[in-house]
GROMACS .gro file of N, CA, C and O in nm:
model
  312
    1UNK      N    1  -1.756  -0.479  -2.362
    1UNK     CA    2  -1.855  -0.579  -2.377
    1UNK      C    3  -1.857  -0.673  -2.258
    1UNK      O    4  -1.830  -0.643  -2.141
    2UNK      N    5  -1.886  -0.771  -2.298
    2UNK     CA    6  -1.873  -0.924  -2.197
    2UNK      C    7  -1.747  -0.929  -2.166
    2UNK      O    8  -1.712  -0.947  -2.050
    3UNK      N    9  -1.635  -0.910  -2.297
    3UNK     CA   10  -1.503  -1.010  -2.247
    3UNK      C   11  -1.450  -0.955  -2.119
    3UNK      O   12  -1.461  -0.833  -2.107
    4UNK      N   13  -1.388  -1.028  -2.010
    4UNK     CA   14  -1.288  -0.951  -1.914
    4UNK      C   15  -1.190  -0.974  -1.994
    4UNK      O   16  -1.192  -1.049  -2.092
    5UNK      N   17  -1.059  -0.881  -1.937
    5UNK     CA   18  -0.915  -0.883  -1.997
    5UNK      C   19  -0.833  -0.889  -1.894
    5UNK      O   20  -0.886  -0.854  -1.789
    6UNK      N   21  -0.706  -0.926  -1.884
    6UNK     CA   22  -0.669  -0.945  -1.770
    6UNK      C   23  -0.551  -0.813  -1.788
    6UNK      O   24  -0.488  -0.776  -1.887
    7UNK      N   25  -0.553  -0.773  -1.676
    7UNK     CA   26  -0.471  -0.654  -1.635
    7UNK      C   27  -0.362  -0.638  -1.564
    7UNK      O   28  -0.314  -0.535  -1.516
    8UNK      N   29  -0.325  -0.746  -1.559
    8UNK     CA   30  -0.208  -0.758  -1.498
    8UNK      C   31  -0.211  -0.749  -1.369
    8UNK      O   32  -0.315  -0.698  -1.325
    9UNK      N   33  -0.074  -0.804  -1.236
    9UNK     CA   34  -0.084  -0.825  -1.097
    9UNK      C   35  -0.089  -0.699  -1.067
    9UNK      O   36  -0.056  -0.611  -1.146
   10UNK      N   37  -0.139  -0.675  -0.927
   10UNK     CA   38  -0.179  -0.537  -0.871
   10UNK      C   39  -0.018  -0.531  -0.814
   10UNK      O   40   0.041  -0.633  -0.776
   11UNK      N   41   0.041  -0.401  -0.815
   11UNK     CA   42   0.160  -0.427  -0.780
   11UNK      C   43   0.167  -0.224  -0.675
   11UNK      O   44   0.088  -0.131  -0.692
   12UNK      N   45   0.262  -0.226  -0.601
   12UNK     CA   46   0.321  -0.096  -0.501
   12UNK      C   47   0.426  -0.042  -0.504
   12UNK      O   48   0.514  -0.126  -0.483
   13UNK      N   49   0.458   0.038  -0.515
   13UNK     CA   50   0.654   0.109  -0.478
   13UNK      C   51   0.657   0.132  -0.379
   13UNK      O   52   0.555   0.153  -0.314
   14UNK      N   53   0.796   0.140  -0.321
   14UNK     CA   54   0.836   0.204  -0.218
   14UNK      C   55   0.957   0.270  -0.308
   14UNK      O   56   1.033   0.210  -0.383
   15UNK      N   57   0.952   0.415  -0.279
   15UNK     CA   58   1.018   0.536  -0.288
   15UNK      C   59   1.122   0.597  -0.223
   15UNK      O   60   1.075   0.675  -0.139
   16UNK      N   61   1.226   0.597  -0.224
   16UNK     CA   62   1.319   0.651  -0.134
   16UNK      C   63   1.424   0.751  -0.196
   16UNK      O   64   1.519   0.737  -0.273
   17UNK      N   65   1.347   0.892  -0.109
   17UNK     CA   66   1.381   1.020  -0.225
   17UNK      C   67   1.533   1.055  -0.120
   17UNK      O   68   1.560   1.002  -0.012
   18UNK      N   69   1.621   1.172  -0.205
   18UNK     CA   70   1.740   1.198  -0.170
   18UNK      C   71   1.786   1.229  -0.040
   18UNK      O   72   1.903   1.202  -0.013
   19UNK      N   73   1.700   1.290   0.059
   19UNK     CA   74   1.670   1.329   0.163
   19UNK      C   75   1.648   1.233   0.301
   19UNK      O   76   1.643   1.247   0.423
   20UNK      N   77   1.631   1.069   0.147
   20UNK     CA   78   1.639   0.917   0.297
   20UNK      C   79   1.475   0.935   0.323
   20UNK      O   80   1.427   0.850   0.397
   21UNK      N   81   1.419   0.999   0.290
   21UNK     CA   82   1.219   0.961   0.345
   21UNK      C   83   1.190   0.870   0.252
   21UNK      O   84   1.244   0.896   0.145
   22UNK      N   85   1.122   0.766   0.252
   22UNK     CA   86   1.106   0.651   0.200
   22UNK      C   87   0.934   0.679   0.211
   22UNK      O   88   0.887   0.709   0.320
   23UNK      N   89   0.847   0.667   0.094
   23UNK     CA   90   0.743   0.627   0.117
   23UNK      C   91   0.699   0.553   0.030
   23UNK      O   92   0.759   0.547  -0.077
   24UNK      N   93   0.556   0.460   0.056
   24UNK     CA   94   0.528   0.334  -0.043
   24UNK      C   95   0.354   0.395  -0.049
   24UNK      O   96   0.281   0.449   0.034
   25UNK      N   97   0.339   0.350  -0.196
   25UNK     CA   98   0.215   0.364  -0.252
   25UNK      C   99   0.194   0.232  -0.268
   25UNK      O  100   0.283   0.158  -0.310
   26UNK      N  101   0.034   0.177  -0.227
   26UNK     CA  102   0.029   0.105  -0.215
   26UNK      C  103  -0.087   0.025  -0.378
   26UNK      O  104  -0.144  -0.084  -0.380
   27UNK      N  105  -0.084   0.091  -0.446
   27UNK     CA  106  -0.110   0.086  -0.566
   27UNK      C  107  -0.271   0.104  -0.557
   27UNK      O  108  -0.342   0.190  -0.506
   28UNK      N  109  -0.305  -0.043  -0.645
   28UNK     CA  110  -0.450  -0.083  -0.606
   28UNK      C  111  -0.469  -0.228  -0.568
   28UNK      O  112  -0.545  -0.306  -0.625
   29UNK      N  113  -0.377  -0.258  -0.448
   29UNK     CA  114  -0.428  -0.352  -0.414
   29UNK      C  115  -0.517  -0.369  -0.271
   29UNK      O  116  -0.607  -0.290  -0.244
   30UNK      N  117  -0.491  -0.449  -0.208
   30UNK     CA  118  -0.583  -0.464  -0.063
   30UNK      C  119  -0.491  -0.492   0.026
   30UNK      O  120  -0.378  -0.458  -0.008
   31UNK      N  121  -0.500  -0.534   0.109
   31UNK     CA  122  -0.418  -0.585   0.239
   31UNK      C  123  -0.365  -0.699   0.225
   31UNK      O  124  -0.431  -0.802   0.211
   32UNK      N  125  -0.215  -0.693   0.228
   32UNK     CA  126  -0.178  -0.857   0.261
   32UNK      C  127  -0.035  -0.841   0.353
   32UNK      O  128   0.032  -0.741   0.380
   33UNK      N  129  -0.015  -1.000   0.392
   33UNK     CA  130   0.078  -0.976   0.485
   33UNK      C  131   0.186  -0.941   0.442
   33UNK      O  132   0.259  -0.877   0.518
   34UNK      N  133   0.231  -0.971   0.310
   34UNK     CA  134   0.407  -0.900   0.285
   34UNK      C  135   0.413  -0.729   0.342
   34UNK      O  136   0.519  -0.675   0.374
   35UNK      N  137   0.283  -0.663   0.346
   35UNK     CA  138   0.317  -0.569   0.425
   35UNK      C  139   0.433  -0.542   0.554
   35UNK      O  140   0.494  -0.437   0.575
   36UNK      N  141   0.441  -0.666   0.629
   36UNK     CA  142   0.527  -0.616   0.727
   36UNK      C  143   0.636  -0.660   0.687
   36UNK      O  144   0.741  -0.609   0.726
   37UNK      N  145   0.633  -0.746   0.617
   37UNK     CA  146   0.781  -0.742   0.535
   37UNK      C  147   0.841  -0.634   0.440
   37UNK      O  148   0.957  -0.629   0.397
   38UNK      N  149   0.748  -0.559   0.420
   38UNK     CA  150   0.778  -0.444   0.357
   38UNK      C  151   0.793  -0.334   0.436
   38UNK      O  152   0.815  -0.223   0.386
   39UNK      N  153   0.784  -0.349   0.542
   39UNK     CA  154   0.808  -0.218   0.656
   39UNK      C  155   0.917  -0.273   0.706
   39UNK      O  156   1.006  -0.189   0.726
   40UNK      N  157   0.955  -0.424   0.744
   40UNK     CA  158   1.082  -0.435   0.804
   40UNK      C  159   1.212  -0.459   0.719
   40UNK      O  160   1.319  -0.473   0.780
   41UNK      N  161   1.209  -0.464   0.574
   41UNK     CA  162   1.301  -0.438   0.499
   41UNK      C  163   1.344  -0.240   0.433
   41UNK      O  164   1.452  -0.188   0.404
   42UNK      N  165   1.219  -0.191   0.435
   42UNK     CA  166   1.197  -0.059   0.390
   42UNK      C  167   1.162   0.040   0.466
   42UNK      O  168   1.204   0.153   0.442
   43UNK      N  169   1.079   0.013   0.574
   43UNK     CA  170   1.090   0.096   0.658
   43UNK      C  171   0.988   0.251   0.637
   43UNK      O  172   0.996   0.351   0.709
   44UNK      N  173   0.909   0.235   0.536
   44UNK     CA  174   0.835   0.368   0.499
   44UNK      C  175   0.841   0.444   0.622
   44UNK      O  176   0.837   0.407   0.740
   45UNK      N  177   0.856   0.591   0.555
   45UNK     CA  178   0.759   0.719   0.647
   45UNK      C  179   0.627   0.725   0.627
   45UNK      O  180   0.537   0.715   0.711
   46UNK      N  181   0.620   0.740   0.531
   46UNK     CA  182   0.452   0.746   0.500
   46UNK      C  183   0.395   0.629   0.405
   46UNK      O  184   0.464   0.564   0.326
   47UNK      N  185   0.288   0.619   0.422
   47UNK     CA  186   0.217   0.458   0.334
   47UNK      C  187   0.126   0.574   0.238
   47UNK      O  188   0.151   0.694   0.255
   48UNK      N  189   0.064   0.550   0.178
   48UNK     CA  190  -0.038   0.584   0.035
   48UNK      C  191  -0.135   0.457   0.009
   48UNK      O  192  -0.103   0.367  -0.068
   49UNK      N  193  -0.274   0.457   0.090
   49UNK     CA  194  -0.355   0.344   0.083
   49UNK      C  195  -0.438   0.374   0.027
   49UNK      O  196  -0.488   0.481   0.060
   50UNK      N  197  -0.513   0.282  -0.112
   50UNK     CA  198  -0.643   0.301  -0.159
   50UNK      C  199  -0.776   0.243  -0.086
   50UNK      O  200  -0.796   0.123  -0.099
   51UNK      N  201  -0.851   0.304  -0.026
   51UNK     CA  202  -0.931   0.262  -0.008
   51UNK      C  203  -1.114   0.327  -0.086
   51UNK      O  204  -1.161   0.440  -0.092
   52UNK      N  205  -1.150   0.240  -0.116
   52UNK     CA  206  -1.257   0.246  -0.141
   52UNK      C  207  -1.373   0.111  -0.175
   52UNK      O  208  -1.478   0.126  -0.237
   53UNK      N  209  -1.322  -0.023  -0.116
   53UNK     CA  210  -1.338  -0.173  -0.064
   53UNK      C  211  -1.428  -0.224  -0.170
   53UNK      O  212  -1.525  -0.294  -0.140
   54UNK      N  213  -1.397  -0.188  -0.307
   54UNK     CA  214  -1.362  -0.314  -0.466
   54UNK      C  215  -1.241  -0.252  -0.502
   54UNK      O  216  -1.194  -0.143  -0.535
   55UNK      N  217  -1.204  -0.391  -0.477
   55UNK     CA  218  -1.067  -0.416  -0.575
   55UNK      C  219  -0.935  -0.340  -0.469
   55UNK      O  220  -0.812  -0.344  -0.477
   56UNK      N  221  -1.018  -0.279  -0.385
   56UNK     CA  222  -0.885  -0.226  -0.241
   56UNK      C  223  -0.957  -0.254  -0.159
   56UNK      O  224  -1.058  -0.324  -0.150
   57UNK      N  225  -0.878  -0.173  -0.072
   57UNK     CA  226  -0.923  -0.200   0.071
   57UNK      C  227  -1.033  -0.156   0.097
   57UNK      O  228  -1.094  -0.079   0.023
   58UNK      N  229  -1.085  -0.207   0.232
   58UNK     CA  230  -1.197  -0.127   0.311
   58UNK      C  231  -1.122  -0.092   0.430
   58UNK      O  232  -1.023  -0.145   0.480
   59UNK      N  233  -1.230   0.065   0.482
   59UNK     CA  234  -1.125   0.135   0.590
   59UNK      C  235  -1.100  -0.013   0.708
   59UNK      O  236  -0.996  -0.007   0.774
   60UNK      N  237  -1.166  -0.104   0.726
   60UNK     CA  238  -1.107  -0.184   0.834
   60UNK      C  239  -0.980  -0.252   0.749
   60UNK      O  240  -0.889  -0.284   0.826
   61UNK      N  241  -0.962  -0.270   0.663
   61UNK     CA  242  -0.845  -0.356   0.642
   61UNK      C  243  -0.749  -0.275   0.635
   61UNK      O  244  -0.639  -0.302   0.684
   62UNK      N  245  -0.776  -0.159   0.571
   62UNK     CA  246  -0.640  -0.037   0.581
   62UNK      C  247  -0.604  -0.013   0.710
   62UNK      O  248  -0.490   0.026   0.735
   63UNK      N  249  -0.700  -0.036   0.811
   63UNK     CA  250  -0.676   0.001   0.978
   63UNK      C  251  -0.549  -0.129   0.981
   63UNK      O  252  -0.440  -0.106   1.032
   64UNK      N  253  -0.570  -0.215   0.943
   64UNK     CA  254  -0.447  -0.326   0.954
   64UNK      C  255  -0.341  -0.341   0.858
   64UNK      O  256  -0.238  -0.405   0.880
   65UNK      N  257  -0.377  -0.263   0.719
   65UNK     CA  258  -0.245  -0.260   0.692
   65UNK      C  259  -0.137  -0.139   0.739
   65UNK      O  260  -0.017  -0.120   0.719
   66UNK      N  261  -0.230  -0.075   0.804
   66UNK     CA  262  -0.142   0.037   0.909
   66UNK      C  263  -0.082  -0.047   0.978
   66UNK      O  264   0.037  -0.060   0.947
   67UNK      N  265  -0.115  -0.107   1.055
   67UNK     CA  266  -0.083  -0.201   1.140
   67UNK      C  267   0.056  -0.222   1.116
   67UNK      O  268   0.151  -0.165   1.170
   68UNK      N  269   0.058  -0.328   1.014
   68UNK     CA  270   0.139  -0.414   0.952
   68UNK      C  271   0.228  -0.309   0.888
   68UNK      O  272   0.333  -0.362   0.850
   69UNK      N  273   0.225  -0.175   0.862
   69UNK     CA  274   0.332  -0.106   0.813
   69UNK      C  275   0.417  -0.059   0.867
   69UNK      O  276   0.537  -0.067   0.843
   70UNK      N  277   0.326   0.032   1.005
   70UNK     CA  278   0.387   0.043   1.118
   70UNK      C  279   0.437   0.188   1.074
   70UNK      O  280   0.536   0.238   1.128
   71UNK      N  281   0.381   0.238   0.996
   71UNK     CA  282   0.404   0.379   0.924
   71UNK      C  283   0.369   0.518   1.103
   71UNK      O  284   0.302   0.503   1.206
   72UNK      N  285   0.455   0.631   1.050
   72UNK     CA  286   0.366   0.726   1.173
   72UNK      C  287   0.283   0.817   1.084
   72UNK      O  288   0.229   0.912   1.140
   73UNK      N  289   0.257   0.796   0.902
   73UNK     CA  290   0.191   0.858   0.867
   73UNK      C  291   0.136   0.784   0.786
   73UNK      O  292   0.189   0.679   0.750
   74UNK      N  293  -0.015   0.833   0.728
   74UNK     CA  294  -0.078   0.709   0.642
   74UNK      C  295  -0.100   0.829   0.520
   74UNK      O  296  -0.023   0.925   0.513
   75UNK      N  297  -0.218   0.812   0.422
   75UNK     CA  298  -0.272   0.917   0.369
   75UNK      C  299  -0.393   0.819   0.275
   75UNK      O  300  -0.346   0.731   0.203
   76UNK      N  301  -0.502   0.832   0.277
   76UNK     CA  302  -0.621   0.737   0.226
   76UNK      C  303  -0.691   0.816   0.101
   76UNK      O  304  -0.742   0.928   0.100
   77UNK      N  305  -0.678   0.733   0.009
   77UNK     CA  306  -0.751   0.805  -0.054
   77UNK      C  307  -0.912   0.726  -0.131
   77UNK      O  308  -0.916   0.637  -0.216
   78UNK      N  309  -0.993   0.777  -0.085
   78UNK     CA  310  -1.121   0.696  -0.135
   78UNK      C  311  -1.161   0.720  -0.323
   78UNK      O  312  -1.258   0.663  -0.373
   0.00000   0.00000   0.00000
């Protein structure tokens, strides 16, 4: 109907399987700066970005949370 409901904070993992590859899904949120705090405590191989720009990113902001991850692999999914 009308009502919104609230759904709780958009939240990400970072993964770190037996083998030491670490990768982070970045759920459904958008770009923000704890990203590079999350690359310089965790260190991902690969990032997992939503983009499709409601409620995530748009490909320019994913271009910066590359940035900010500092990942050598990304993977986007629209």
């Amino acid at each position: 109907g009308e009502q919104i409901l609230y759904g709780g904070e958009a939240a990400g993992f970072v993964i770190e399987f037996s083998n030491g590859r670490k990768f982070y899904h970045a759920g459904d949120t958008a770009v923000f700066s704890d990203m590079a705090l999350i690359q310089e405590i965790y260190k991902p191989d690969v990032a997992f970005l939503p983009i499709g720009d409601h409620f995530t990113m748009s490909p320019q902001e994913a271009a910066k949370a590359c940035q900010l991850l500092q990942v050598p692999q990304t993977c986007h999914r629209l």
